[in-house]
PDB file of C-alpha atoms in Angstrom:
ATOM      1  CA  MET A   1      27.597 -24.775 -11.851  1.00 49.00           C
ATOM      2  CA  ASN A   2      29.046 -21.876  -9.836  1.00 81.00           C
ATOM      3  CA  LYS A   3      27.399 -20.443  -6.716  1.00 81.00           C
ATOM      4  CA  LEU A   4      26.007 -17.416  -8.538  1.00 82.00           C
ATOM      5  CA  GLN A   5      24.279 -19.609 -11.127  1.00 85.00           C
ATOM      6  CA  GLU A   6      22.956 -21.809  -8.334  1.00 84.00           C
ATOM      7  CA  LEU A   7      21.434 -18.757  -6.628  1.00 86.00           C
ATOM      8  CA  LYS A   8      19.987 -17.550  -9.937  1.00 88.00           C
ATOM      9  CA  LYS A   9      18.119 -20.813 -10.543  1.00 88.00           C
ATOM     10  CA  HIS A  10      16.072 -20.181  -7.358  1.00 88.00           C
ATOM     11  CA  LEU A  11      14.852 -16.781  -8.573  1.00 91.00           C
ATOM     12  CA  LYS A  12      11.357 -16.481 -10.025  1.00 91.00           C
ATOM     13  CA  ARG A  13      10.387 -13.694 -12.412  1.00 90.00           C
ATOM     14  CA  GLY A  14       8.027 -11.093 -10.989  1.00 88.00           C
ATOM     15  CA  LYS A  15       9.002 -11.856  -7.402  1.00 90.00           C
ATOM     16  CA  VAL A  16      10.370  -9.428  -4.803  1.00 92.00           C
ATOM     17  CA  TYR A  17      13.107 -10.734  -2.507  1.00 91.00           C
ATOM     18  CA  ARG A  18      14.561  -9.568   0.751  1.00 91.00           C
ATOM     19  CA  ARG A  19      18.280 -10.048   1.280  1.00 91.00           C
ATOM     20  CA  ALA A  20      17.488 -12.550   4.023  1.00 89.00           C
ATOM     21  CA  ASP A  21      15.380 -14.634   1.583  1.00 88.00           C
ATOM     22  CA  LEU A  22      18.380 -15.097  -0.698  1.00 88.00           C
ATOM     23  CA  SER A  23      20.951 -15.809   1.986  1.00 87.00           C
ATOM     24  CA  LYS A  24      19.743 -19.413   2.277  1.00 87.00           C
ATOM     25  CA  TRP A  25      21.013 -20.063  -1.277  1.00 87.00           C
ATOM     26  CA  SER A  26      24.314 -18.186  -1.066  1.00 85.00           C
ATOM     27  CA  THR A  27      27.274 -18.079   1.280  1.00 84.00           C
ATOM     28  CA  SER A  28      28.339 -14.695  -0.201  1.00 88.00           C
ATOM     29  CA  VAL A  29      24.920 -13.097  -0.555  1.00 89.00           C
ATOM     30  CA  ASP A  30      26.116  -9.473  -0.667  1.00 91.00           C
ATOM     31  CA  ARG A  31      28.690 -10.152  -3.394  1.00 92.00           C
ATOM     32  CA  HIS A  32      26.176 -12.195  -5.384  1.00 92.00           C
ATOM     33  CA  LEU A  33      23.496  -9.507  -5.034  1.00 92.00           C
ATOM     34  CA  ASP A  34      25.937  -6.862  -6.272  1.00 93.00           C
ATOM     35  CA  GLU A  35      26.807  -9.045  -9.282  1.00 92.00           C
ATOM     36  CA  LEU A  36      23.142  -9.755 -10.095  1.00 92.00           C
ATOM     37  CA  VAL A  37      22.282  -6.039  -9.868  1.00 92.00           C
ATOM     38  CA  ARG A  38      25.313  -5.099 -12.019  1.00 93.00           C
ATOM     39  CA  GLU A  39      24.379  -7.604 -14.722  1.00 91.00           C
ATOM     40  CA  GLY A  40      20.742  -6.430 -14.629  1.00 88.00           C
ATOM     41  CA  SER A  41      19.164  -9.679 -13.433  1.00 89.00           C
ATOM     42  CA  LEU A  42      17.970  -8.088 -10.185  1.00 92.00           C
ATOM     43  CA  LYS A  43      16.753  -4.533  -9.582  1.00 93.00           C
ATOM     44  CA  LYS A  44      17.438  -2.949  -6.211  1.00 92.00           C
ATOM     45  CA  LEU A  45      14.198  -1.433  -4.901  1.00 91.00           C
ATOM     46  CA  SER A  46      15.419  -0.190  -1.540  1.00 89.00           C
ATOM     47  CA  GLN A  47      17.853  -1.232   1.188  1.00 88.00           C
ATOM     48  CA  GLY A  48      17.742  -5.037   1.340  1.00 88.00           C
ATOM     49  CA  LEU A  49      14.866  -5.337  -1.159  1.00 92.00           C
ATOM     50  CA  TYR A  50      15.341  -6.697  -4.698  1.00 92.00           C
ATOM     51  CA  PHE A  51      13.136  -7.536  -7.667  1.00 93.00           C
ATOM     52  CA  TYR A  52      13.581 -10.140 -10.402  1.00 92.00           C
ATOM     53  CA  PRO A  53      11.654  -8.463 -13.252  1.00 92.00           C
ATOM     54  CA  GLU A  54       9.307 -10.217 -15.591  1.00 90.00           C
ATOM     55  CA  VAL A  55      10.110  -9.491 -19.223  1.00 86.00           C
ATOM     56  CA  THR A  56       7.144  -8.665 -21.462  1.00 87.00           C
ATOM     57  CA  VAL A  57       6.918  -7.565 -25.079  1.00 89.00           C
ATOM     58  CA  PHE A  58       6.962  -3.986 -23.732  1.00 89.00           C
ATOM     59  CA  GLY A  59      10.099  -4.515 -21.644  1.00 86.00           C
ATOM     60  CA  GLU A  60      10.537  -5.209 -17.954  1.00 86.00           C
ATOM     61  CA  ALA A  61       7.339  -5.101 -15.936  1.00 87.00           C
ATOM     62  CA  PRO A  62       7.534  -3.370 -12.541  1.00 86.00           C
ATOM     63  CA  PRO A  63       6.619  -5.338  -9.426  1.00 89.00           C
ATOM     64  CA  GLU A  64       2.984  -5.387  -8.380  1.00 90.00           C
ATOM     65  CA  GLU A  65       2.493  -2.875  -5.584  1.00 93.00           C
ATOM     66  CA  ALA A  66       0.873  -5.419  -3.258  1.00 94.00           C
ATOM     67  CA  VAL A  67       3.785  -7.860  -3.757  1.00 91.00           C
ATOM     68  CA  LEU A  68       6.269  -5.062  -3.101  1.00 93.00           C
ATOM     69  CA  VAL A  69       4.530  -3.915   0.080  1.00 95.00           C
ATOM     70  CA  ARG A  70       4.060  -7.495   1.340  1.00 94.00           C
ATOM     71  CA  SER A  71       7.791  -8.174   0.942  1.00 92.00           C
ATOM     72  CA  PHE A  72       8.758  -4.871   2.535  1.00 94.00           C
ATOM     73  CA  LEU A  73       6.528  -5.445   5.565  1.00 94.00           C
ATOM     74  CA  LYS A  74       7.123  -9.203   5.774  1.00 92.00           C
ATOM     75  CA  ASP A  75       3.385  -9.314   6.445  1.00 94.00           C
ATOM     76  CA  SER A  76       0.232  -9.680   4.382  1.00 95.00           C
ATOM     77  CA  ARG A  77      -1.967  -7.712   6.793  1.00 97.00           C
ATOM     78  CA  PHE A  78      -2.190  -4.307   5.138  1.00 98.00           C
ATOM     79  CA  LEU A  79      -4.533  -2.171   3.067  1.00 98.00           C
ATOM     80  CA  LEU A  80      -3.081  -0.406   0.032  1.00 97.00           C
ATOM     81  CA  THR A  81      -5.021   2.694  -0.999  1.00 96.00           C
ATOM     82  CA  SER A  82      -4.650   6.255  -2.257  1.00 95.00           C
ATOM     83  CA  TYR A  83      -6.411   9.573  -1.790  1.00 95.00           C
ATOM     84  CA  ASN A  84      -7.380   9.137  -5.462  1.00 95.00           C
ATOM     85  CA  ALA A  85      -9.906   6.492  -4.330  1.00 95.00           C
ATOM     86  CA  TYR A  86     -12.041   9.284  -2.831  1.00 95.00           C
ATOM     87  CA  ASN A  87     -12.723  10.560  -6.366  1.00 94.00           C
ATOM     88  CA  SER A  88     -15.000   7.532  -6.903  1.00 93.00           C
ATOM     89  CA  LEU A  89     -17.394   8.837  -4.219  1.00 94.00           C
ATOM     90  CA  GLY A  90     -18.484  11.795  -6.346  1.00 91.00           C
ATOM     91  CA  VAL A  91     -18.095  14.324  -3.549  1.00 92.00           C
ATOM     92  CA  GLY A  92     -16.003  16.904  -5.344  1.00 86.00           C
ATOM     93  CA  THR A  93     -12.549  15.429  -4.805  1.00 87.00           C
ATOM     94  CA  THR A  94     -10.847  15.567  -8.167  1.00 86.00           C
ATOM     95  CA  GLN A  95      -7.163  16.012  -7.355  1.00 87.00           C
ATOM     96  CA  LEU A  96      -4.716  13.307  -8.385  1.00 89.00           C
ATOM     97  CA  TYR A  97      -2.174  12.252  -5.783  1.00 90.00           C
ATOM     98  CA  ASN A  98       1.099  10.519  -6.519  1.00 88.00           C
ATOM     99  CA  GLN A  99       1.394   8.792  -3.155  1.00 88.00           C
ATOM    100  CA  LYS A 100       0.083   5.404  -2.058  1.00 95.00           C
ATOM    101  CA  ILE A 101      -1.165   4.950   1.505  1.00 97.00           C
ATOM    102  CA  VAL A 102      -0.478   1.662   3.295  1.00 98.00           C
ATOM    103  CA  TYR A 103      -2.442   0.995   6.474  1.00 98.00           C
ATOM    104  CA  ASN A 104      -0.580  -1.678   8.414  1.00 98.00           C
ATOM    105  CA  HIS A 105       0.420  -2.886  11.883  1.00 97.00           C
ATOM    106  CA  LYS A 106       4.235  -2.551  11.610  1.00 95.00           C
ATOM    107  CA  ARG A 107       5.741   0.457   9.835  1.00 96.00           C
ATOM    108  CA  HIS A 108       5.151   4.206   9.923  1.00 97.00           C
ATOM    109  CA  GLY A 109       6.639   6.801   7.613  1.00 96.00           C
ATOM    110  CA  ASP A 110       7.271   7.524   3.964  1.00 95.00           C
ATOM    111  CA  PHE A 111       9.409   5.017   2.066  1.00 94.00           C
ATOM    112  CA  ASN A 112      10.602   4.994  -1.524  1.00 91.00           C
ATOM    113  CA  LEU A 113      10.230   1.497  -2.922  1.00 91.00           C
ATOM    114  CA  GLY A 114      11.228   0.966  -6.521  1.00 85.00           C
ATOM    115  CA  GLY A 115      10.878   4.649  -7.387  1.00 86.00           C
ATOM    116  CA  LYS A 116       7.413   5.054  -5.831  1.00 89.00           C
ATOM    117  CA  THR A 117       6.611   6.759  -2.555  1.00 92.00           C
ATOM    118  CA  PHE A 118       4.499   4.792  -0.105  1.00 96.00           C
ATOM    119  CA  SER A 119       3.189   6.406   3.053  1.00 97.00           C
ATOM    120  CA  PHE A 120       2.990   3.681   5.703  1.00 98.00           C
ATOM    121  CA  ARG A 121       0.568   4.355   8.541  1.00 97.00           C
ATOM    122  CA  VAL A 122       0.261   2.140  11.588  1.00 97.00           C
ATOM    123  CA  LYS A 123      -3.409   1.615  12.385  1.00 95.00           C
ATOM    124  CA  PRO A 124      -4.893  -0.785  14.916  1.00 94.00           C
ATOM    125  CA  HIS A 125      -7.839  -1.566  12.619  1.00 94.00           C
ATOM    126  CA  PHE A 126      -8.503  -1.376   8.894  1.00 96.00           C
ATOM    127  CA  PRO A 127     -10.608  -3.457   6.514  1.00 97.00           C
ATOM    128  CA  THR A 128      -9.204  -6.160   4.260  1.00 95.00           C
ATOM    129  CA  LYS A 129     -10.683  -4.434   1.205  1.00 95.00           C
ATOM    130  CA  ILE A 130     -11.904  -0.970   0.323  1.00 96.00           C
ATOM    131  CA  THR A 131     -15.666  -0.342   0.403  1.00 96.00           C
ATOM    132  CA  GLN A 132     -17.684   2.808  -0.306  1.00 96.00           C
ATOM    133  CA  GLU A 133     -18.567   3.020   3.403  1.00 96.00           C
ATOM    134  CA  PHE A 134     -14.902   2.809   4.418  1.00 97.00           C
ATOM    135  CA  LEU A 135     -13.983   5.483   1.843  1.00 96.00           C
ATOM    136  CA  VAL A 136     -16.573   7.882   3.295  1.00 96.00           C
ATOM    137  CA  VAL A 137     -15.090   7.426   6.782  1.00 97.00           C
ATOM    138  CA  ASP A 138     -11.473   7.450   5.589  1.00 97.00           C
ATOM    139  CA  LEU A 139     -12.021  10.656   3.595  1.00 96.00           C
ATOM    140  CA  LEU A 140     -13.235  12.404   6.740  1.00 96.00           C
ATOM    141  CA  ASN A 141     -10.296  10.976   8.694  1.00 96.00           C
ATOM    142  CA  ASN A 142      -7.891  12.478   6.142  1.00 95.00           C
ATOM    143  CA  LEU A 143      -9.790  15.663   5.298  1.00 93.00           C
ATOM    144  CA  ASP A 144      -6.928  17.922   6.397  1.00 93.00           C
ATOM    145  CA  GLN A 145      -4.567  16.167   3.930  1.00 92.00           C
ATOM    146  CA  LEU A 146      -6.663  16.928   0.850  1.00 91.00           C
ATOM    147  CA  ALA A 147      -6.267  19.888  -1.522  1.00 90.00           C
ATOM    148  CA  GLU A 148     -10.020  20.562  -1.836  1.00 91.00           C
ATOM    149  CA  ASP A 149     -12.097  22.974   0.271  1.00 90.00           C
ATOM    150  CA  PRO A 150     -12.959  20.996   3.439  1.00 91.00           C
ATOM    151  CA  LYS A 151     -16.338  22.675   4.055  1.00 92.00           C
ATOM    152  CA  GLU A 152     -17.555  21.930   0.532  1.00 92.00           C
ATOM    153  CA  VAL A 153     -16.319  18.330   0.697  1.00 92.00           C
ATOM    154  CA  VAL A 154     -17.953  17.728   4.108  1.00 93.00           C
ATOM    155  CA  SER A 155     -21.356  18.924   2.904  1.00 93.00           C
ATOM    156  CA  LYS A 156     -21.139  16.612  -0.139  1.00 94.00           C
ATOM    157  CA  VAL A 157     -19.883  13.695   1.993  1.00 94.00           C
ATOM    158  CA  ARG A 158     -22.904  14.100   4.274  1.00 92.00           C
ATOM    159  CA  LEU A 159     -25.200  13.811   1.251  1.00 92.00           C
ATOM    160  CA  ARG A 160     -23.235  10.829  -0.096  1.00 93.00           C
ATOM    161  CA  ALA A 161     -23.325   9.121   3.304  1.00 93.00           C
ATOM    162  CA  LYS A 162     -27.118   8.937   3.054  1.00 92.00           C
ATOM    163  CA  THR A 163     -26.865   6.887  -0.181  1.00 92.00           C
ATOM    164  CA  VAL A 164     -24.620   4.084   1.096  1.00 93.00           C
ATOM    165  CA  ASP A 165     -25.601   1.078   3.215  1.00 93.00           C
ATOM    166  CA  GLN A 166     -26.338   2.639   6.610  1.00 93.00           C
ATOM    167  CA  LYS A 167     -25.496  -0.463   8.678  1.00 95.00           C
ATOM    168  CA  LYS A 168     -22.145  -0.851   6.910  1.00 95.00           C
ATOM    169  CA  LEU A 169     -21.434   2.862   7.287  1.00 96.00           C
ATOM    170  CA  LYS A 170     -22.236   2.759  11.008  1.00 95.00           C
ATOM    171  CA  LYS A 171     -19.910  -0.249  11.420  1.00 96.00           C
ATOM    172  CA  ALA A 172     -17.117   1.406   9.382  1.00 96.00           C
ATOM    173  CA  LEU A 173     -17.476   4.592  11.421  1.00 96.00           C
ATOM    174  CA  GLN A 174     -17.382   2.649  14.680  1.00 95.00           C
ATOM    175  CA  ASP A 175     -14.357   0.561  13.624  1.00 96.00           C
ATOM    176  CA  TYR A 176     -12.249   3.091  11.682  1.00 96.00           C
ATOM    177  CA  GLY A 177     -13.573   6.595  12.301  1.00 95.00           C
ATOM    178  CA  SER A 178     -11.688   9.357  14.058  1.00 94.00           C
ATOM    179  CA  VAL A 179     -13.427  11.461  16.685  1.00 95.00           C
ATOM    180  CA  LYS A 180     -13.955  14.183  14.045  1.00 94.00           C
ATOM    181  CA  ALA A 181     -15.428  11.717  11.524  1.00 94.00           C
ATOM    182  CA  LYS A 182     -17.807  10.360  14.170  1.00 94.00           C
ATOM    183  CA  LYS A 183     -18.905  13.876  15.121  1.00 94.00           C
ATOM    184  CA  LEU A 184     -19.671  14.687  11.473  1.00 91.00           C
ATOM    185  CA  LEU A 185     -21.433  11.438  10.514  1.00 93.00           C
ATOM    186  CA  GLU A 186     -23.213  10.062  13.583  1.00 91.00           C
ATOM    187  CA  PRO A 187     -26.056  12.642  13.454  1.00 90.00           C
ATOM    188  CA  ILE A 188     -26.973  11.673   9.878  1.00 88.00           C
ATOM    189  CA  ILE A 189     -26.785   7.860  10.044  1.00 84.00           C
ATOM    190  CA  THR A 190     -30.345   6.595   9.879  1.00 73.00           C
ATOM    191  CA  SER A 191     -30.127   3.111  11.405  1.00 59.00           C
TER     192      SER A 191
END
């Protein structure tokens, strides 16, 4: 068995690999990566990041976004979201956005990973999962980034804020809210 075949037997379908992950199985990792990409076994997602696609009846499945981001960051502490999540609040946000937001502790900036744009934002605190209370606060934090009329959205967010769990909203506002979000929501929180 040659070295390339030996490296290939360690690959698992659906997994994202960093160059450094594969170097433990190859003495010529760059040459082997080039060969695997050329033959179509691996897909290059970005500099130093590769994917071994799973093959389905519909063709090659793309990597799961969470797996991709975890490999890119080399960390599992992040929150993957999108401005599209605000549409679930029913506050008049209806635009569709093509960008994913990644709150994390390591990277900042926009990165293209596997043909998708991810906007990485370093935040000291963020929840482990998205809640309605967090979305209310996060929408106000990002109000200036949205295509909708801010005044109209704020008035609807204030109404929506009264329908969510007040204790959870107060905690989300305290933990994740910007000064502007706190100024807008604190007067209407009932508990």
